[in-house]
């Protein structure tokens, strides 16, 4: 006797269909589980046995072989509990099997028969729809997440007994109904942090506005207590709202990583990730024997904030170079190779020296110029090359801290950022993998960012007098294009170039802050 039902496993942010086959024959009772199961899958027999008894069914007696096909693909996780249990019930004629060939089943079983949520349901729901599967059976806690995918009937259950009852009588359960658009607009604008809380630092807020408008990476350099972390945490509040496609893409990653809260359907706000400086290479970019996403992928479509950048391990920072350039992370293992998207805004902060202060010629106790250069030297040139804006952050004076005057709100700044992004959307329509000014390559930047005579002369003078490096040239062009977009200007003018030049402080010869 043989029964089959579909399950699925995630590979990166995509899903692979798995066929759960159960064969039962006479002979000495024995249970075999094959198909490269991991420890969690191998231990499923005891969970299934207890769950079946508590659901009023029984574990079939006989020589039982469970095969998870394709057999050469590693299987991990507890999502195979429910499909194996249903196949065992089907092979022993304890449930109606009419809907089995049209169903994809996921779920972990508790000993009392309750269904526990599993990871990676959203990409699996997309794969089920693409394969023409009619029913997707999931735990109730995963129902909202799977329900955002149309074209497949999502059946969400609390316990195994309810699933058995539905197979015998379809009228006992209705499909989950989720409207992604209304859910997205309902939950997408809940902001707690706001730039109105930031006192002073108008030049830094302006730089972050430019960064948000063009998708540029930023590094802030200033002493402790100057507000670097406070402003970085508020950056997502001025970025354009997530589109529905971006929300689905981001939710896939969070679902695979197990970060999606139980009962939540979509990630509706841009992610903000802030790993500690002791983070490992694998935790930052992803990896493991079965590759999982790292911090850089979990910040996809959002912000990755690296506080105290020079304190991070050099090796961890170096592995970020390719993902920052390509917008994706490729992780290769002997058995598989997966790709995770990593289109992020990198925001970094650092003190100007190990002592935390700037060089002051009048203060013998301050950091020396050599100390500052050595501290900056902990960050490699190729990584700094991928950071468009260098912003000096000074301490806020008492007058600004005690002032009762309120600054701009995040909503006001976001309106200008969204308007600038709309201009860029029109500009790059039809250009592959370019969505904002920061993503332009050198050839495209020279084409999109022509300079008039006065701007050309100003840039030439700055390159020579300030000792700016060659890598600063393209960065200045891109940033000046963004500043012009915020000004609704088709041409890059000399004032746009002048502002862009001041954001390249770390490229100057003999940098002392």
PDB file of C-alpha atoms in Angstrom, residues 161-320:
ATOM      1  CA  UNK A 161      -7.886  16.333  14.371  1.00  0.00           C
ATOM      2  CA  UNK A 162      -9.253  19.346  12.455  1.00  0.00           C
ATOM      3  CA  UNK A 163      -7.125  18.433   9.416  1.00  0.00           C
ATOM      4  CA  UNK A 164      -8.424  14.847   9.478  1.00  0.00           C
ATOM      5  CA  UNK A 165     -11.997  16.116   9.709  1.00  0.00           C
ATOM      6  CA  UNK A 166     -11.461  18.466   6.716  1.00  0.00           C
ATOM      7  CA  UNK A 167     -10.153  15.643   4.516  1.00  0.00           C
ATOM      8  CA  UNK A 168     -13.374  13.768   5.215  1.00  0.00           C
ATOM      9  CA  UNK A 169     -15.640  16.854   4.896  1.00  0.00           C
ATOM     10  CA  UNK A 170     -14.513  20.075   3.118  1.00  0.00           C
ATOM     11  CA  UNK A 171     -17.318  22.130   4.651  1.00  0.00           C
ATOM     12  CA  UNK A 172     -15.647  22.060   8.085  1.00  0.00           C
ATOM     13  CA  UNK A 173     -13.040  24.697   7.128  1.00  0.00           C
ATOM     14  CA  UNK A 174     -12.977  27.812   4.907  1.00  0.00           C
ATOM     15  CA  UNK A 175      -9.890  29.188   3.102  1.00  0.00           C
ATOM     16  CA  UNK A 176      -7.988  32.081   4.681  1.00  0.00           C
ATOM     17  CA  UNK A 177      -8.916  35.422   3.091  1.00  0.00           C
ATOM     18  CA  UNK A 178      -6.231  38.147   3.177  1.00  0.00           C
ATOM     19  CA  UNK A 179      -6.175  41.396   1.175  1.00  0.00           C
ATOM     20  CA  UNK A 180      -2.470  42.311   0.962  1.00  0.00           C
ATOM     21  CA  UNK A 181      -3.096  45.868  -0.232  1.00  0.00           C
ATOM     22  CA  UNK A 182      -5.382  46.831   2.643  1.00  0.00           C
ATOM     23  CA  UNK A 183      -3.174  45.040   5.172  1.00  0.00           C
ATOM     24  CA  UNK A 184      -0.111  46.820   3.790  1.00  0.00           C
ATOM     25  CA  UNK A 185      -1.629  50.292   3.922  1.00  0.00           C
ATOM     26  CA  UNK A 186      -3.187  49.621   7.312  1.00  0.00           C
ATOM     27  CA  UNK A 187       0.062  48.616   9.032  1.00  0.00           C
ATOM     28  CA  UNK A 188       2.790  50.209   6.956  1.00  0.00           C
ATOM     29  CA  UNK A 189       2.993  53.687   8.450  1.00  0.00           C
ATOM     30  CA  UNK A 190       3.322  53.056  12.172  1.00  0.00           C
ATOM     31  CA  UNK A 191       6.360  55.120  13.130  1.00  0.00           C
ATOM     32  CA  UNK A 192       7.589  55.560  16.691  1.00  0.00           C
ATOM     33  CA  UNK A 193      10.894  57.356  16.054  1.00  0.00           C
ATOM     34  CA  UNK A 194      10.928  60.784  14.411  1.00  0.00           C
ATOM     35  CA  UNK A 195      13.560  63.316  13.348  1.00  0.00           C
ATOM     36  CA  UNK A 196      11.632  65.991  15.212  1.00  0.00           C
ATOM     37  CA  UNK A 197      13.262  64.572  18.389  1.00  0.00           C
ATOM     38  CA  UNK A 198      16.773  65.454  17.134  1.00  0.00           C
ATOM     39  CA  UNK A 199      18.108  68.798  18.413  1.00  0.00           C
ATOM     40  CA  UNK A 200      20.492  70.688  16.149  1.00  0.00           C
ATOM     41  CA  UNK A 201      22.687  68.720  13.706  1.00  0.00           C
ATOM     42  CA  UNK A 202      20.995  70.327  10.704  1.00  0.00           C
ATOM     43  CA  UNK A 203      23.955  69.546   8.453  1.00  0.00           C
ATOM     44  CA  UNK A 204      23.827  65.850   9.386  1.00  0.00           C
ATOM     45  CA  UNK A 205      20.059  65.673   8.880  1.00  0.00           C
ATOM     46  CA  UNK A 206      20.547  67.249   5.458  1.00  0.00           C
ATOM     47  CA  UNK A 207      23.200  64.631   4.591  1.00  0.00           C
ATOM     48  CA  UNK A 208      20.884  61.805   5.664  1.00  0.00           C
ATOM     49  CA  UNK A 209      18.098  63.312   3.545  1.00  0.00           C
ATOM     50  CA  UNK A 210      20.431  63.273   0.525  1.00  0.00           C
ATOM     51  CA  UNK A 211      21.423  59.686   1.333  1.00  0.00           C
ATOM     52  CA  UNK A 212      17.804  58.568   1.583  1.00  0.00           C
ATOM     53  CA  UNK A 213      16.859  60.352  -1.634  1.00  0.00           C
ATOM     54  CA  UNK A 214      19.580  58.653  -3.676  1.00  0.00           C
ATOM     55  CA  UNK A 215      20.028  55.368  -1.799  1.00  0.00           C
ATOM     56  CA  UNK A 216      23.603  56.338  -0.864  1.00  0.00           C
ATOM     57  CA  UNK A 217      25.703  54.689   1.832  1.00  0.00           C
ATOM     58  CA  UNK A 218      26.804  56.998   4.680  1.00  0.00           C
ATOM     59  CA  UNK A 219      29.491  57.084   7.346  1.00  0.00           C
ATOM     60  CA  UNK A 220      29.152  59.509  10.263  1.00  0.00           C
ATOM     61  CA  UNK A 221      32.310  60.528  12.138  1.00  0.00           C
ATOM     62  CA  UNK A 222      32.013  62.245  15.498  1.00  0.00           C
ATOM     63  CA  UNK A 223      32.690  62.028  19.234  1.00  0.00           C
ATOM     64  CA  UNK A 224      30.513  59.960  21.617  1.00  0.00           C
ATOM     65  CA  UNK A 225      27.204  61.569  22.539  1.00  0.00           C
ATOM     66  CA  UNK A 226      26.878  63.624  19.368  1.00  0.00           C
ATOM     67  CA  UNK A 227      23.720  61.787  18.242  1.00  0.00           C
ATOM     68  CA  UNK A 228      25.065  59.446  15.517  1.00  0.00           C
ATOM     69  CA  UNK A 229      23.097  56.392  16.649  1.00  0.00           C
ATOM     70  CA  UNK A 230      19.969  58.428  17.373  1.00  0.00           C
ATOM     71  CA  UNK A 231      19.882  59.801  13.823  1.00  0.00           C
ATOM     72  CA  UNK A 232      20.775  56.469  12.208  1.00  0.00           C
ATOM     73  CA  UNK A 233      17.821  54.784  13.925  1.00  0.00           C
ATOM     74  CA  UNK A 234      15.506  57.430  12.492  1.00  0.00           C
ATOM     75  CA  UNK A 235      16.703  57.024   8.919  1.00  0.00           C
ATOM     76  CA  UNK A 236      14.061  54.391   7.960  1.00  0.00           C
ATOM     77  CA  UNK A 237      11.345  56.922   8.859  1.00  0.00           C
ATOM     78  CA  UNK A 238      12.367  59.175   5.942  1.00  0.00           C
ATOM     79  CA  UNK A 239      12.865  56.426   3.362  1.00  0.00           C
ATOM     80  CA  UNK A 240      10.062  55.887   0.836  1.00  0.00           C
ATOM     81  CA  UNK A 241       7.391  53.431   2.081  1.00  0.00           C
ATOM     82  CA  UNK A 242       7.812  49.822   0.997  1.00  0.00           C
ATOM     83  CA  UNK A 243       5.970  48.875  -2.174  1.00  0.00           C
ATOM     84  CA  UNK A 244       3.913  45.680  -2.095  1.00  0.00           C
ATOM     85  CA  UNK A 245       6.542  43.830  -4.169  1.00  0.00           C
ATOM     86  CA  UNK A 246       9.314  44.997  -1.808  1.00  0.00           C
ATOM     87  CA  UNK A 247       7.231  43.952   1.204  1.00  0.00           C
ATOM     88  CA  UNK A 248       6.724  40.460  -0.232  1.00  0.00           C
ATOM     89  CA  UNK A 249      10.423  40.148  -1.070  1.00  0.00           C
ATOM     90  CA  UNK A 250      11.465  41.277   2.416  1.00  0.00           C
ATOM     91  CA  UNK A 251       8.887  39.027   4.099  1.00  0.00           C
ATOM     92  CA  UNK A 252      10.275  36.009   2.238  1.00  0.00           C
ATOM     93  CA  UNK A 253      13.699  36.539   3.793  1.00  0.00           C
ATOM     94  CA  UNK A 254      12.301  37.098   7.290  1.00  0.00           C
ATOM     95  CA  UNK A 255      10.099  34.021   6.898  1.00  0.00           C
ATOM     96  CA  UNK A 256      13.027  31.798   5.883  1.00  0.00           C
ATOM     97  CA  UNK A 257      15.094  33.169   8.795  1.00  0.00           C
ATOM     98  CA  UNK A 258      12.251  32.551  11.261  1.00  0.00           C
ATOM     99  CA  UNK A 259      11.984  36.240  12.172  1.00  0.00           C
ATOM    100  CA  UNK A 260       8.353  36.711  11.131  1.00  0.00           C
ATOM    101  CA  UNK A 261       6.128  37.000  14.185  1.00  0.00           C
ATOM    102  CA  UNK A 262       3.386  34.420  14.614  1.00  0.00           C
ATOM    103  CA  UNK A 263       0.189  35.538  12.889  1.00  0.00           C
ATOM    104  CA  UNK A 264       1.867  38.364  10.971  1.00  0.00           C
ATOM    105  CA  UNK A 265       1.272  38.440   7.228  1.00  0.00           C
ATOM    106  CA  UNK A 266       3.753  40.992   5.887  1.00  0.00           C
ATOM    107  CA  UNK A 267       6.802  43.032   6.838  1.00  0.00           C
ATOM    108  CA  UNK A 268       5.326  46.470   6.223  1.00  0.00           C
ATOM    109  CA  UNK A 269       8.117  48.733   7.487  1.00  0.00           C
ATOM    110  CA  UNK A 270      11.635  48.949   6.123  1.00  0.00           C
ATOM    111  CA  UNK A 271      13.983  46.709   8.130  1.00  0.00           C
ATOM    112  CA  UNK A 272      16.603  48.219  10.412  1.00  0.00           C
ATOM    113  CA  UNK A 273      19.378  45.858  11.486  1.00  0.00           C
ATOM    114  CA  UNK A 274      22.140  46.834  13.893  1.00  0.00           C
ATOM    115  CA  UNK A 275      24.523  43.931  14.632  1.00  0.00           C
ATOM    116  CA  UNK A 276      27.090  44.190  17.443  1.00  0.00           C
ATOM    117  CA  UNK A 277      30.699  44.753  16.399  1.00  0.00           C
ATOM    118  CA  UNK A 278      31.620  41.231  17.581  1.00  0.00           C
ATOM    119  CA  UNK A 279      29.441  39.713  14.817  1.00  0.00           C
ATOM    120  CA  UNK A 280      31.044  36.876  12.843  1.00  0.00           C
ATOM    121  CA  UNK A 281      31.523  36.787   9.069  1.00  0.00           C
ATOM    122  CA  UNK A 282      28.777  34.162   8.668  1.00  0.00           C
ATOM    123  CA  UNK A 283      26.293  36.037  10.876  1.00  0.00           C
ATOM    124  CA  UNK A 284      26.872  39.204   8.849  1.00  0.00           C
ATOM    125  CA  UNK A 285      26.575  37.884   5.280  1.00  0.00           C
ATOM    126  CA  UNK A 286      24.957  34.479   5.809  1.00  0.00           C
ATOM    127  CA  UNK A 287      26.099  30.866   5.649  1.00  0.00           C
ATOM    128  CA  UNK A 288      26.080  27.632   7.606  1.00  0.00           C
ATOM    129  CA  UNK A 289      26.002  23.992   6.470  1.00  0.00           C
ATOM    130  CA  UNK A 290      22.503  24.691   5.154  1.00  0.00           C
ATOM    131  CA  UNK A 291      22.912  28.363   4.136  1.00  0.00           C
ATOM    132  CA  UNK A 292      20.754  30.858   6.031  1.00  0.00           C
ATOM    133  CA  UNK A 293      20.501  34.632   5.491  1.00  0.00           C
ATOM    134  CA  UNK A 294      22.786  36.964   7.430  1.00  0.00           C
ATOM    135  CA  UNK A 295      22.265  40.482   8.746  1.00  0.00           C
ATOM    136  CA  UNK A 296      22.984  42.071   5.363  1.00  0.00           C
ATOM    137  CA  UNK A 297      20.144  40.065   3.751  1.00  0.00           C
ATOM    138  CA  UNK A 298      17.748  40.580   6.650  1.00  0.00           C
ATOM    139  CA  UNK A 299      18.236  44.333   6.090  1.00  0.00           C
ATOM    140  CA  UNK A 300      17.218  43.942   2.420  1.00  0.00           C
ATOM    141  CA  UNK A 301      15.164  46.959   1.255  1.00  0.00           C
ATOM    142  CA  UNK A 302      16.088  48.680   4.499  1.00  0.00           C
ATOM    143  CA  UNK A 303      19.034  49.907   6.562  1.00  0.00           C
ATOM    144  CA  UNK A 304      22.078  48.079   7.920  1.00  0.00           C
ATOM    145  CA  UNK A 305      23.653  50.139  10.712  1.00  0.00           C
ATOM    146  CA  UNK A 306      27.219  49.350  11.775  1.00  0.00           C
ATOM    147  CA  UNK A 307      28.002  51.308  14.932  1.00  0.00           C
ATOM    148  CA  UNK A 308      31.709  51.862  15.699  1.00  0.00           C
ATOM    149  CA  UNK A 309      32.791  50.569  12.288  1.00  0.00           C
ATOM    150  CA  UNK A 310      36.556  50.288  13.018  1.00  0.00           C
ATOM    151  CA  UNK A 311      35.804  47.892  15.896  1.00  0.00           C
ATOM    152  CA  UNK A 312      34.323  45.271  13.553  1.00  0.00           C
ATOM    153  CA  UNK A 313      36.615  42.427  12.503  1.00  0.00           C
ATOM    154  CA  UNK A 314      38.452  43.284   9.292  1.00  0.00           C
ATOM    155  CA  UNK A 315      37.436  39.964   7.726  1.00  0.00           C
ATOM    156  CA  UNK A 316      33.736  40.583   8.485  1.00  0.00           C
ATOM    157  CA  UNK A 317      33.860  43.997   6.810  1.00  0.00           C
ATOM    158  CA  UNK A 318      35.734  42.699   3.769  1.00  0.00           C
ATOM    159  CA  UNK A 319      33.133  40.021   2.966  1.00  0.00           C
ATOM    160  CA  UNK A 320      30.544  42.824   2.671  1.00  0.00           C
TER     161      UNK A 320
END
